[in-house]
mmCIF file of C-alpha atoms and ligand atoms in Angstrom:
data_model
loop_
_atom_site.group_PDB
_atom_site.id
_atom_site.type_symbol
_atom_site.label_atom_id
_atom_site.label_comp_id
_atom_site.label_asym_id
_atom_site.label_seq_id
_atom_site.Cartn_x
_atom_site.Cartn_y
_atom_site.Cartn_z
ATOM 1 C CA PRO A 998 -0.257 -0.125 0.155
ATOM 2 C CA LEU A 999 1.207 3.143 -0.782
ATOM 3 C CA SER A 1000 -0.921 5.278 2.051
ATOM 4 C CA ALA A 1001 -1.743 3.864 5.378
ATOM 5 C CA ASN A 1002 -4.050 6.669 6.128
ATOM 6 C CA ASN A 1003 -7.851 6.295 5.855
ATOM 7 C CA GLU A 1004 -8.539 10.014 4.419
ATOM 8 C CA SER A 1005 -10.773 10.385 1.805
ATOM 9 C CA ARG A 1006 -9.242 10.324 -1.605
ATOM 10 C CA GLY A 1007 -9.623 10.819 -5.101
ATOM 11 C CA ALA A 1008 -10.093 8.083 -7.566
ATOM 12 C CA LEU A 1009 -8.270 6.909 -10.356
ATOM 13 C CA VAL A 1010 -10.305 6.284 -13.431
ATOM 14 C CA VAL A 1011 -8.831 5.310 -16.712
ATOM 15 C CA PHE A 1012 -10.450 5.006 -20.189
ATOM 16 C CA GLU A 1013 -9.367 2.604 -22.492
ATOM 17 C CA GLY A 1014 -9.917 1.275 -26.030
ATOM 18 C CA LEU A 1015 -9.018 1.468 -29.610
ATOM 19 C CA ASP A 1016 -8.758 4.881 -31.555
ATOM 20 C CA ARG A 1017 -12.190 6.620 -32.156
ATOM 21 C CA SER A 1018 -13.626 4.413 -29.703
ATOM 22 C CA GLY A 1019 -15.229 7.650 -28.141
ATOM 23 C CA LYS A 1020 -12.812 7.868 -24.839
ATOM 24 C CA THR A 1021 -12.036 11.447 -25.315
ATOM 25 C CA SER A 1022 -15.687 12.364 -25.831
ATOM 26 C CA GLN A 1023 -16.698 10.509 -22.853
ATOM 27 C CA CYS A 1024 -13.769 11.542 -20.477
ATOM 28 C CA GLY A 1025 -14.841 15.012 -21.265
ATOM 29 C CA ARG A 1026 -18.586 14.383 -20.329
ATOM 30 C CA LEU A 1027 -17.480 12.668 -17.596
ATOM 31 C CA VAL A 1028 -15.425 15.577 -15.880
ATOM 32 C CA SER A 1029 -18.328 18.291 -16.662
ATOM 33 C CA TYR A 1030 -20.760 15.933 -14.591
ATOM 34 C CA LEU A 1031 -18.584 15.265 -11.866
ATOM 35 C CA GLU A 1032 -17.599 18.755 -11.459
ATOM 36 C CA GLY A 1033 -21.313 19.680 -11.801
ATOM 37 C CA LEU A 1034 -21.643 17.412 -8.470
ATOM 38 C CA GLY A 1035 -19.039 19.627 -6.997
ATOM 39 C CA HIS A 1036 -16.244 17.011 -6.892
ATOM 40 C CA SER A 1037 -12.633 17.813 -7.551
ATOM 41 C CA VAL A 1038 -11.735 16.220 -10.665
ATOM 42 C CA GLU A 1039 -9.117 16.714 -13.353
ATOM 43 C CA LEU A 1040 -8.617 15.409 -16.793
ATOM 44 C CA TRP A 1041 -5.550 13.841 -17.794
ATOM 45 C CA ARG A 1042 -4.226 11.971 -20.791
ATOM 46 C CA PHE A 1043 -1.526 9.807 -21.862
ATOM 47 C CA PRO A 1044 0.808 10.525 -23.803
ATOM 48 C CA ASP A 1045 0.994 13.704 -22.304
ATOM 49 C CA ARG A 1046 2.622 15.461 -25.633
ATOM 50 C CA THR A 1047 3.199 18.660 -23.730
ATOM 51 C CA THR A 1048 6.455 17.586 -21.896
ATOM 52 C CA SER A 1049 9.542 17.024 -23.523
ATOM 53 C CA VAL A 1050 9.392 13.077 -23.679
ATOM 54 C CA GLY A 1051 5.604 13.727 -24.882
ATOM 55 C CA GLN A 1052 7.058 15.669 -27.647
ATOM 56 C CA MET A 1053 9.136 12.684 -28.892
ATOM 57 C CA ILE A 1054 6.029 10.357 -28.744
ATOM 58 C CA SER A 1055 4.178 13.239 -30.760
ATOM 59 C CA ALA A 1056 6.849 13.373 -33.307
ATOM 60 C CA TYR A 1057 6.939 9.494 -33.860
ATOM 61 C CA LEU A 1058 3.168 9.190 -33.719
ATOM 62 C CA THR A 1059 2.943 11.921 -36.671
ATOM 63 C CA ASN A 1060 5.728 10.265 -38.529
ATOM 64 C CA LYS A 1061 8.241 13.025 -38.278
ATOM 65 C CA SER A 1062 10.657 10.565 -36.405
ATOM 66 C CA GLN A 1063 11.412 6.792 -36.642
ATOM 67 C CA LEU A 1064 12.484 4.553 -33.269
ATOM 68 C CA ASP A 1065 12.748 1.138 -32.653
ATOM 69 C CA ASP A 1066 9.626 -0.538 -31.242
ATOM 70 C CA HIS A 1067 11.506 -1.110 -27.758
ATOM 71 C CA THR A 1068 12.530 2.669 -27.477
ATOM 72 C CA ILE A 1069 9.275 4.142 -28.065
ATOM 73 C CA HIS A 1070 7.845 1.577 -25.524
ATOM 74 C CA LEU A 1071 9.808 2.698 -22.695
ATOM 75 C CA LEU A 1072 9.079 6.436 -23.828
ATOM 76 C CA PHE A 1073 5.488 5.787 -23.491
ATOM 77 C CA SER A 1074 6.026 4.295 -20.148
ATOM 78 C CA ALA A 1075 8.432 7.295 -19.055
ATOM 79 C CA ASN A 1076 6.020 9.471 -19.697
ATOM 80 C CA ARG A 1077 3.570 8.041 -17.278
ATOM 81 C CA TRP A 1078 6.500 7.976 -14.964
ATOM 82 C CA GLU A 1079 7.209 11.511 -14.858
ATOM 83 C CA LYS A 1080 3.592 12.153 -13.913
ATOM 84 C CA ARG A 1081 3.216 9.584 -11.153
ATOM 85 C CA SER A 1082 4.442 11.699 -8.158
ATOM 86 C CA MET A 1083 2.127 14.538 -9.373
ATOM 87 C CA MET A 1084 -0.662 11.693 -9.657
ATOM 88 C CA GLU A 1085 -0.122 10.518 -5.970
ATOM 89 C CA THR A 1086 -0.086 13.944 -4.820
ATOM 90 C CA LYS A 1087 -3.573 14.741 -6.389
ATOM 91 C CA LEU A 1088 -5.237 11.764 -5.557
ATOM 92 C CA LYS A 1089 -3.879 11.947 -1.512
ATOM 93 C CA ALA A 1090 -5.379 15.424 -1.873
ATOM 94 C CA GLY A 1091 -8.823 14.446 -2.667
ATOM 95 C CA THR A 1092 -9.042 15.060 -6.425
ATOM 96 C CA THR A 1093 -10.338 12.390 -8.823
ATOM 97 C CA LEU A 1094 -8.496 11.896 -12.067
ATOM 98 C CA ILE A 1095 -10.192 10.889 -15.176
ATOM 99 C CA VAL A 1096 -7.418 9.458 -17.340
ATOM 100 C CA ASP A 1097 -7.796 8.934 -21.318
ATOM 101 C CA ARG A 1098 -5.372 6.269 -21.770
ATOM 102 C CA TYR A 1099 -2.572 4.240 -19.287
ATOM 103 C CA SER A 1100 -0.452 1.343 -19.021
ATOM 104 C CA TYR A 1101 -2.982 -0.958 -20.843
ATOM 105 C CA SER A 1102 -2.654 1.290 -24.257
ATOM 106 C CA GLY A 1103 1.034 0.788 -23.411
ATOM 107 C CA VAL A 1104 1.125 -3.182 -23.460
ATOM 108 C CA ALA A 1105 -1.670 -3.516 -25.683
ATOM 109 C CA PHE A 1106 -0.158 -1.420 -28.667
ATOM 110 C CA SER A 1107 3.014 -2.756 -27.969
ATOM 111 C CA THR A 1108 2.407 -6.402 -27.912
ATOM 112 C CA ALA A 1109 0.018 -5.804 -31.293
ATOM 113 C CA LYS A 1110 3.671 -4.908 -32.753
ATOM 114 C CA GLY A 1111 5.045 -8.619 -31.772
ATOM 115 C CA LEU A 1112 6.915 -7.273 -28.583
ATOM 116 C CA ASP A 1113 7.177 -9.737 -25.533
ATOM 117 C CA PHE A 1114 3.638 -9.326 -23.403
ATOM 118 C CA GLU A 1115 5.769 -9.723 -19.910
ATOM 119 C CA TRP A 1116 8.690 -7.380 -21.318
ATOM 120 C CA CYS A 1117 6.147 -4.764 -22.469
ATOM 121 C CA LYS A 1118 4.456 -4.863 -18.706
ATOM 122 C CA ALA A 1119 7.755 -4.719 -16.704
ATOM 123 C CA PRO A 1120 8.425 -1.048 -16.741
ATOM 124 C CA GLU A 1121 5.045 -0.323 -15.905
ATOM 125 C CA ILE A 1122 5.381 -2.092 -12.553
ATOM 126 C CA GLY A 1123 5.143 0.618 -9.427
ATOM 127 C CA LEU A 1124 2.752 3.073 -11.683
ATOM 128 C CA ILE A 1125 -0.167 3.827 -9.346
ATOM 129 C CA ALA A 1126 -3.182 1.324 -10.171
ATOM 130 C CA PRO A 1127 -6.395 2.411 -11.549
ATOM 131 C CA ASP A 1128 -9.796 2.139 -9.253
ATOM 132 C CA LEU A 1129 -11.505 1.548 -12.408
ATOM 133 C CA VAL A 1130 -10.706 0.747 -15.908
ATOM 134 C CA VAL A 1131 -13.741 1.702 -18.434
ATOM 135 C CA TYR A 1132 -13.162 -0.308 -21.519
ATOM 136 C CA LEU A 1133 -15.108 1.355 -24.224
ATOM 137 C CA ASP A 1134 -15.627 -1.766 -26.381
ATOM 138 C CA ILE A 1135 -15.665 -1.146 -30.170
ATOM 139 C CA THR A 1136 -15.253 -3.203 -32.995
ATOM 140 C CA PRO A 1137 -12.388 -2.204 -35.131
ATOM 141 C CA GLU A 1138 -14.504 -2.187 -38.203
ATOM 142 C CA LYS A 1139 -16.985 0.326 -36.407
ATOM 143 C CA ALA A 1140 -14.289 2.535 -34.973
ATOM 144 C CA ALA A 1141 -12.798 2.625 -38.568
ATOM 145 C CA GLU A 1142 -15.986 4.221 -40.069
ATOM 146 C CA ARG A 1143 -16.403 6.790 -37.472
ATOM 147 C CA GLY A 1144 -15.424 9.988 -39.195
ATOM 148 C CA GLY A 1145 -12.164 8.191 -40.285
ATOM 149 C CA TYR A 1146 -8.747 8.153 -38.576
ATOM 150 C CA GLY A 1147 -6.541 10.967 -38.067
ATOM 151 C CA GLY A 1148 -3.733 9.689 -40.204
ATOM 152 C CA GLU A 1149 -1.609 8.899 -37.030
ATOM 153 C CA ARG A 1150 0.784 5.889 -37.094
ATOM 154 C CA TYR A 1151 -1.168 3.148 -35.302
ATOM 155 C CA GLU A 1152 -4.952 4.508 -36.986
ATOM 156 C CA GLN A 1153 -4.932 1.232 -39.286
ATOM 157 C CA LEU A 1154 -7.802 -1.129 -39.321
ATOM 158 C CA GLU A 1155 -5.411 -4.414 -39.503
ATOM 159 C CA PHE A 1156 -3.302 -3.010 -36.417
ATOM 160 C CA GLN A 1157 -6.492 -1.854 -34.454
ATOM 161 C CA ARG A 1158 -7.301 -5.530 -34.915
ATOM 162 C CA LYS A 1159 -4.297 -6.946 -33.206
ATOM 163 C CA VAL A 1160 -4.740 -4.382 -30.631
ATOM 164 C CA ALA A 1161 -8.283 -5.114 -29.763
ATOM 165 C CA GLN A 1162 -7.219 -9.139 -29.473
ATOM 166 C CA HIS A 1163 -4.352 -7.695 -26.639
ATOM 167 C CA TYR A 1164 -6.531 -5.585 -24.694
ATOM 168 C CA LYS A 1165 -8.516 -8.836 -23.937
ATOM 169 C CA LEU A 1166 -5.461 -10.483 -22.333
ATOM 170 C CA LEU A 1167 -5.228 -7.323 -19.866
ATOM 171 C CA LYS A 1168 -8.808 -7.135 -18.511
ATOM 172 C CA ASP A 1169 -9.003 -7.636 -14.987
ATOM 173 C CA SER A 1170 -11.422 -7.388 -12.096
ATOM 174 C CA SER A 1171 -10.867 -3.637 -12.050
ATOM 175 C CA TRP A 1172 -12.303 -3.441 -15.494
ATOM 176 C CA LYS A 1173 -15.886 -2.536 -16.812
ATOM 177 C CA ILE A 1174 -16.784 -3.233 -20.174
ATOM 178 C CA VAL A 1175 -19.009 -0.840 -21.823
ATOM 179 C CA ASP A 1176 -20.471 -1.254 -25.340
ATOM 180 C CA ALA A 1177 -19.010 1.793 -27.252
ATOM 181 C CA CYS A 1178 -21.042 1.006 -30.307
ATOM 182 C CA GLN A 1179 -24.545 2.311 -28.790
ATOM 183 C CA PRO A 1180 -25.520 5.964 -29.308
ATOM 184 C CA LEU A 1181 -22.816 8.291 -27.431
ATOM 185 C CA ASP A 1182 -25.765 9.315 -24.514
ATOM 186 C CA ASP A 1183 -26.423 5.625 -23.905
ATOM 187 C CA VAL A 1184 -22.772 5.280 -23.566
ATOM 188 C CA GLU A 1185 -22.638 8.173 -21.419
ATOM 189 C CA LYS A 1186 -25.353 7.166 -18.942
ATOM 190 C CA GLN A 1187 -23.779 3.755 -18.333
ATOM 191 C CA VAL A 1188 -20.286 5.462 -17.559
ATOM 192 C CA LYS A 1189 -21.734 7.791 -14.854
ATOM 193 C CA GLU A 1190 -23.428 5.050 -13.275
ATOM 194 C CA ILE A 1191 -20.422 2.925 -13.170
ATOM 195 C CA VAL A 1192 -18.023 5.717 -12.090
ATOM 196 C CA SER A 1193 -20.605 7.176 -9.436
ATOM 197 C CA GLN A 1194 -19.969 4.109 -7.532
ATOM 198 C CA HIS A 1195 -16.248 3.648 -7.592
ATOM 199 C CA ILE A 1196 -15.805 7.336 -6.368
ATOM 200 C CA ILE A 1197 -17.790 6.387 -3.360
ATOM 201 C CA ALA A 1198 -15.781 3.608 -2.657
ATOM 202 C CA CYS A 1199 -12.471 5.618 -2.732
ATOM 203 C CA GLN A 1200 -13.957 8.222 -0.325
ATOM 204 C CA LYS A 1201 -14.605 5.650 1.833
ATOM 205 C CA GLY A 1202 -10.787 4.718 2.523
ATOM 206 C CA LYS A 1203 -9.601 2.520 -0.278
ATOM 207 C CA ILE A 1204 -6.051 2.616 -0.211
ATOM 208 C CA LEU A 1205 -3.765 3.087 -3.596
ATOM 209 C CA SER A 1206 -2.238 0.174 -4.506
ATOM 210 C CA SER A 1207 0.580 -0.324 -7.693
ATOM 211 C CA LEU A 1208 0.656 -2.039 -11.092
ATOM 212 C CA TRP A 1209 0.193 -4.671 -11.433
ATOM 213 C CA SER A 1210 -2.177 -5.870 -9.023
HETATM 214 P P1 LIG B 2533 -4.002 9.270 -28.388
HETATM 215 O O1 LIG B 2533 -3.515 10.522 -28.037
HETATM 216 O O2 LIG B 2533 -4.867 8.813 -27.111
HETATM 217 O O3 LIG B 2533 -4.810 9.266 -29.803
HETATM 218 O O4 LIG B 2533 -3.129 8.543 -28.554
HETATM 219 C C1 LIG B 2533 -2.013 8.185 -29.685
HETATM 220 C C2 LIG B 2533 -1.847 6.864 -29.853
HETATM 221 O O5 LIG B 2533 -0.730 6.190 -29.235
HETATM 222 C C3 LIG B 2533 -2.834 5.981 -30.157
HETATM 223 O O6 LIG B 2533 -3.004 5.352 -31.414
HETATM 224 C C4 LIG B 2533 -2.764 5.031 -29.039
HETATM 225 C C5 LIG B 2533 -1.304 5.057 -29.056
HETATM 226 N N1 LIG B 2533 -0.670 4.484 -27.499
HETATM 227 C C6 LIG B 2533 -1.198 5.604 -26.163
HETATM 228 N N2 LIG B 2533 -0.250 5.007 -25.451
HETATM 229 C C7 LIG B 2533 0.247 4.171 -25.711
HETATM 230 C C8 LIG B 2533 1.537 3.316 -25.379
HETATM 231 O O7 LIG B 2533 1.842 3.578 -24.286
HETATM 232 N N3 LIG B 2533 2.292 2.535 -26.012
HETATM 233 C C9 LIG B 2533 1.923 2.352 -27.400
HETATM 234 N N4 LIG B 2533 2.933 1.965 -27.911
HETATM 235 N N5 LIG B 2533 1.210 3.043 -27.943
HETATM 236 C C10 LIG B 2533 0.340 3.917 -27.184
HETATM 237 NA NA1 LIG B 2534 -5.461 8.667 -32.180
HETATM 238 NA NA1 LIG B 2535 -8.040 9.774 -27.768
#
């Protein structure tokens, strides 16, 4: 356990899913909803492209640079590590974090390229474990139909099919699967219900733990 005290803390809620699964808009709607209820809440995303590591990742994703698959994997992980202490501080101060992608993206996307599963998980060990992972479940075909991909490196149907297969290997008891083929308003309603329950659990003193647990 990272914290022995039982004071009310924020919840770490992570959204995962394929590109174009609707994560970004659902995260935004959820944050507005929670703010409206008076919660202290922040929207985070990984990769965080604002840091120097994040700028290297962004150059790679937009095909402005080429990097070895292992190297980019470790940069994505480093990008989460550089935010770890701030994450812990915020959660302990009572702020709930809604995070668009996390370590599960790290493993699912890199193993989809053929890297070893355990090797991919290793650099994520010790990051803060989410209280809840909301997986927005959409078929790769349906995602591809949604207004098209933006042209970044991984936004290709064949690759997204592999990512979907690898995500399935990461599912654990912290995951809730939401059918993201439904209309946005229905997805939003389910997300609100699931997240509300978890925030209450954290406020009752659930202790922070580390990946992978
Ligand atoms: P986004 O900004 O959420 O659209 O993510 C950018 C792309 O990077 C998207 O295709 C998912 C992928 N991605 C996100 N996190 C990781 C990671 O940790 N490792 C790898 N290899 N890819 C990631
Ligand atoms: Na994307
Ligand atoms: Na996104």
